[in-house]
Coordinates of C-alpha atoms and ligand atoms in Angstrom, one line a residue:
M1358 CA -94.8 36.0 -14.8
S1359 CA -93.8 37.0 -11.3
T1360 CA -94.1 34.7 -8.4
L1361 CA -96.9 36.9 -7.0
T1362 CA -98.9 36.8 -10.3
K1363 CA -98.6 33.0 -10.4
A1364 CA -99.6 32.6 -6.8
I1365 CA -102.6 34.9 -7.3
D1366 CA -103.7 32.9 -10.4
Q1367 CA -103.4 29.7 -8.4
A1368 CA -105.4 31.2 -5.5
R1369 CA -108.2 32.5 -7.7
T1370 CA -108.5 29.1 -9.4
E1371 CA -109.0 27.6 -6.0
G1372 CA -111.4 30.3 -5.0
R1373 CA -109.3 31.7 -2.1
T1374 CA -107.8 35.1 -1.5
A1375 CA -105.2 34.1 1.1
L1376 CA -101.9 32.8 -0.1
T1377 CA -100.5 29.9 1.8
E1378 CA -97.5 30.4 4.0
I1379 CA -95.3 28.8 1.4
E1380 CA -96.6 31.0 -1.4
S1381 CA -96.4 34.1 0.7
K1382 CA -92.8 33.4 1.7
R1383 CA -91.8 32.8 -2.0
V1384 CA -93.4 36.1 -3.0
L1385 CA -91.6 37.9 -0.2
A1386 CA -88.3 36.3 -0.9
E1387 CA -88.6 37.5 -4.5
A1388 CA -89.1 41.0 -3.1
G1389 CA -85.8 40.7 -1.2
I1390 CA -87.4 40.1 2.2
P1391 CA -85.5 37.6 4.3
V1392 CA -87.7 34.5 5.0
V1393 CA -87.1 30.9 6.1
E1394 CA -87.0 28.7 3.0
T1395 CA -90.1 26.5 3.2
E1396 CA -91.2 23.5 1.2
L1397 CA -94.5 21.6 0.9
A1398 CA -94.7 17.9 1.8
T1399 CA -97.7 16.0 0.8
T1400 CA -96.6 12.7 2.4
A1401 CA -94.6 11.7 5.5
E1402 CA -91.8 10.4 3.2
D1403 CA -91.8 13.7 1.3
S1404 CA -91.4 15.6 4.6
V1405 CA -88.4 13.4 5.6
E1406 CA -86.7 14.1 2.2
I1407 CA -87.2 17.9 2.6
A1408 CA -86.0 17.9 6.2
D1409 CA -82.9 15.9 5.3
K1410 CA -82.1 18.5 2.7
A1411 CA -82.8 21.5 5.0
G1412 CA -80.9 20.1 7.9
Y1413 CA -82.1 19.5 11.5
P1414 CA -83.7 20.7 13.6
V1415 CA -86.8 21.5 11.5
V1416 CA -90.2 23.1 12.1
M1417 CA -93.3 21.6 10.5
K1418 CA -96.7 23.3 10.1
I1419 CA -100.1 22.4 8.7
V1420 CA -100.9 23.9 5.3
S1421 CA -104.6 24.4 4.8
P1422 CA -106.5 27.1 3.0
D1423 CA -109.1 26.8 5.8
I1424 CA -106.7 27.3 8.8
T1425 CA -105.2 30.7 9.5
H1426 CA -103.9 30.3 13.1
K1427 CA -101.9 27.1 12.7
S1428 CA -100.8 26.8 16.4
D1429 CA -104.4 27.0 17.6
V1430 CA -105.2 23.6 16.0
G1431 CA -102.0 21.9 17.0
G1432 CA -100.6 22.5 13.6
V1433 CA -97.1 23.7 14.4
K1434 CA -94.2 21.6 15.8
V1435 CA -90.8 23.1 16.4
G1436 CA -87.5 21.5 17.2
I1437 CA -87.9 18.2 15.3
G1438 CA -84.6 16.5 15.4
S1439 CA -84.6 13.4 13.3
A1440 CA -86.2 11.6 10.3
D1441 CA -88.2 9.5 12.7
E1442 CA -89.6 12.5 14.5
V1443 CA -90.4 14.1 11.1
R1444 CA -92.4 11.1 10.1
A1445 CA -94.3 11.1 13.4
A1446 CA -94.9 14.9 13.2
F1447 CA -96.4 14.6 9.8
K1448 CA -99.1 12.3 11.1
E1449 CA -99.6 14.2 14.4
I1450 CA -100.0 17.6 12.6
T1451 CA -102.4 16.3 10.0
D1452 CA -104.4 14.3 12.6
A1453 CA -104.6 17.3 14.9
A1454 CA -105.8 19.6 12.1
R1455 CA -108.5 17.1 11.0
K1456 CA -109.6 16.7 14.6
A1457 CA -109.8 20.4 15.2
Q1458 CA -111.5 21.2 11.9
A1459 CA -113.0 18.2 10.2
S1460 CA -114.1 20.1 7.2
A1461 CA -110.7 21.7 6.5
T1462 CA -109.0 20.9 3.2
I1463 CA -105.4 19.8 4.1
S1464 CA -102.9 20.5 1.4
G1465 CA -100.0 19.0 3.3
V1466 CA -97.3 20.1 5.8
A1467 CA -94.8 22.9 5.4
V1468 CA -91.2 21.8 6.3
Q1469 CA -88.6 24.5 7.2
K1470 CA -85.4 24.8 9.0
M1471 CA -85.7 25.8 12.7
A1472 CA -84.4 29.4 12.9
P1473 CA -82.4 30.3 16.0
Q1474 CA -84.5 32.2 18.5
G1475 CA -84.5 36.0 18.1
T1476 CA -86.6 38.8 19.5
E1477 CA -90.0 38.3 17.9
V1478 CA -91.3 41.3 16.1
I1479 CA -94.3 41.6 13.8
V1480 CA -94.8 43.6 10.7
G1481 CA -98.1 44.0 8.9
M1482 CA -99.9 45.9 6.2
S1483 CA -103.6 46.6 5.9
K1484 CA -105.5 49.0 3.8
D1485 CA -107.2 52.0 5.2
P1486 CA -110.2 53.2 3.1
Q1487 CA -108.9 56.7 3.3
F1488 CA -105.1 56.4 3.4
G1489 CA -104.5 53.2 1.5
P1490 CA -101.8 50.8 2.5
V1491 CA -100.5 51.3 6.1
L1492 CA -97.6 49.5 7.6
M1493 CA -97.6 48.3 11.2
F1494 CA -94.7 47.4 13.4
G1495 CA -94.5 45.9 16.9
L1496 CA -93.0 43.3 19.2
G1497 CA -94.5 39.8 18.9
G1498 CA -96.9 38.1 21.3
V1499 CA -98.6 39.7 24.2
L1500 CA -97.2 43.1 23.6
V1501 CA -99.1 43.4 20.3
E1502 CA -102.2 41.4 21.2
V1503 CA -102.9 42.8 24.7
L1504 CA -101.1 46.1 24.9
K1505 CA -101.5 47.2 21.3
D1506 CA -98.0 48.5 21.4
V1507 CA -97.6 49.1 17.7
S1508 CA -96.7 51.9 15.3
F1509 CA -98.2 52.8 11.9
R1510 CA -97.0 54.7 8.8
I1511 CA -98.7 55.3 5.5
V1512 CA -97.0 53.7 2.5
P1513 CA -94.6 54.7 0.9
I1514 CA -92.2 55.2 3.8
E1515 CA -88.6 56.5 3.8
R1516 CA -85.7 55.3 5.9
R1517 CA -86.4 58.0 8.5
D1518 CA -90.0 56.8 8.8
A1519 CA -88.9 53.2 9.2
R1520 CA -86.5 54.2 12.0
E1521 CA -89.3 56.2 13.7
M1522 CA -91.7 53.3 13.5
I1523 CA -89.2 51.1 15.3
E1524 CA -88.2 53.7 17.9
E1525 CA -91.7 54.9 18.9
I1526 CA -93.1 51.6 20.3
K1527 CA -93.0 51.5 24.1
A1528 CA -91.0 48.2 23.9
F1529 CA -88.2 49.8 22.0
P1530 CA -85.7 49.3 24.9
V1531 CA -86.2 45.5 24.3
L1532 CA -84.7 46.0 20.8
Q1533 CA -81.9 48.1 22.2
G1534 CA -81.0 45.2 24.5
V1535 CA -82.1 45.9 28.1
R1536 CA -80.8 43.8 31.0
G1537 CA -78.1 42.0 29.1
G1538 CA -80.3 41.1 26.2
E1539 CA -78.7 41.4 22.8
P1540 CA -79.4 44.6 20.8
A1541 CA -81.3 43.9 17.6
D1542 CA -80.0 44.9 14.2
L1543 CA -82.1 48.0 13.7
G1544 CA -80.7 48.6 10.2
A1545 CA -82.0 45.1 9.1
L1546 CA -85.4 45.9 10.5
E1547 CA -85.4 49.3 8.7
E1548 CA -84.4 47.6 5.5
L1549 CA -87.2 45.0 5.9
L1550 CA -89.8 47.8 6.4
L1551 CA -88.5 49.7 3.4
K1552 CA -88.7 46.6 1.2
L1553 CA -92.2 45.8 2.3
S1554 CA -93.2 49.4 1.6
A1555 CA -91.8 49.2 -1.9
F1556 CA -93.4 45.7 -2.5
V1557 CA -96.8 46.9 -1.3
E1558 CA -96.6 50.1 -3.4
A1559 CA -95.7 48.1 -6.5
N1560 CA -98.4 45.5 -6.0
P1561 CA -101.8 47.0 -5.3
Q1562 CA -103.4 43.5 -5.6
V1563 CA -101.9 42.8 -2.1
A1564 CA -104.7 43.6 0.3
E1565 CA -103.2 42.5 3.5
L1566 CA -99.9 41.2 4.8
D1567 CA -98.6 39.7 8.0
L1568 CA -95.1 38.7 9.0
N1569 CA -95.7 37.2 12.4
P1570 CA -93.2 36.7 13.7
V1571 CA -90.0 38.1 12.3
F1572 CA -87.0 37.1 14.4
A1573 CA -84.7 40.1 15.0
Y1574 CA -81.1 39.1 15.6
K1575 CA -77.9 40.9 16.5
D1576 CA -77.1 40.6 12.8
G1577 CA -80.0 40.5 10.4
A1578 CA -83.7 39.6 10.7
L1579 CA -85.7 36.6 9.4
A1580 CA -89.4 36.1 8.8
V1581 CA -90.5 32.6 10.0
D1582 CA -94.3 33.0 9.3
A1583 CA -95.9 35.0 6.5
R1584 CA -99.4 35.5 5.2
I1585 CA -100.5 37.6 2.2
V1586 CA -104.1 38.2 1.3
V1587 CA -104.9 39.5 -2.2
S1588 CA -107.9 41.3 -3.4
G1589 CA -110.7 39.3 -5.1
D1590 CA -111.2 39.3 -8.9
E1591 CA -110.5 42.6 -10.6
Ligands
ADP2377 P1 -99.3 30.5 13.5 O1 -100.1 30.2 12.3 O2 -99.8 29.9 14.7 O3 -99.0 32.0 13.7 P2 -96.4 30.3 13.1 O4 -95.8 29.9 11.8 O5 -96.2 31.7 13.5 O6 -97.9 29.8 13.3 O7 -95.6 29.4 14.2 C1 -95.9 29.6 15.6 C2 -94.6 29.9 16.4 O8 -93.6 28.9 16.1 C3 -93.9 31.2 15.9 O9 -94.5 32.3 16.6 C4 -92.5 31.0 16.2 O10 -92.2 31.3 17.6 C5 -92.3 29.5 16.0 N1 -91.8 29.2 14.7 C6 -92.4 29.1 13.6 N2 -91.6 28.9 12.5 C7 -90.4 28.8 13.0 C8 -89.1 28.5 12.4 N3 -88.9 28.3 11.1 N4 -88.0 28.5 13.3 C9 -88.2 28.8 14.6 N5 -89.4 29.0 15.2 C10 -90.5 29.0 14.4
MG2378 MG1 -97.6 33.3 13.1

């Protein structure tokens, strides 16, 4: 059974359609998409063990089927540098989530290595009633949310489409490295778009997908947050 099939079974058993960040990343990793390795901790001591193994600094995030925007509830902590800080962060994150949303089921805390800062891009997929799966690409943060500076292509895409998606956003100069900024590895971003296209095409149960953000580097790219929504029972 594939990681996706297992995750879908698990989600259905629990009556949810959204995979957790951890499930989503495992599924994407299996599809060859570069993601930060992420483990679930259900206790503070668990989280220390995982962090020790991953190496510091780490990032910790709330895992709850009822919470989509983790930062909005104080559910994300970056730059955690020691075992003591990990222990404290476990409590702070779970307390903050409970306070923000008393009814939320809390599955635990996701522990992952802190990735070096890159240029934040976002890649998404949603289904158009007429055209089916459509990929979206843009730069992270304000550029997407306020300026809607994004590009779209219908799945499946070819390498040339991937390149065009990247080049046609207004913020493309940022990826080329304006004002002394480092140019991003456009080949790695193309590759990521192509792999997502293939993944989506092969897995029609995937209803929606969000990699937000992906860090684009001089060499390579890495998704640090991921969310997959699957269709209900079929
Ligand atoms: P949210 O549910 O709020 O979208 P994210 O997982 O995207 O939560 O985390 C919020 C922000 O924290 C990200 O936009 C990114 O800037 C930073 N971040 C998250 N995970 C990592 C990581 N592993 N390494 C470095 N920065 C990270
Ligand atoms: Mg995010």
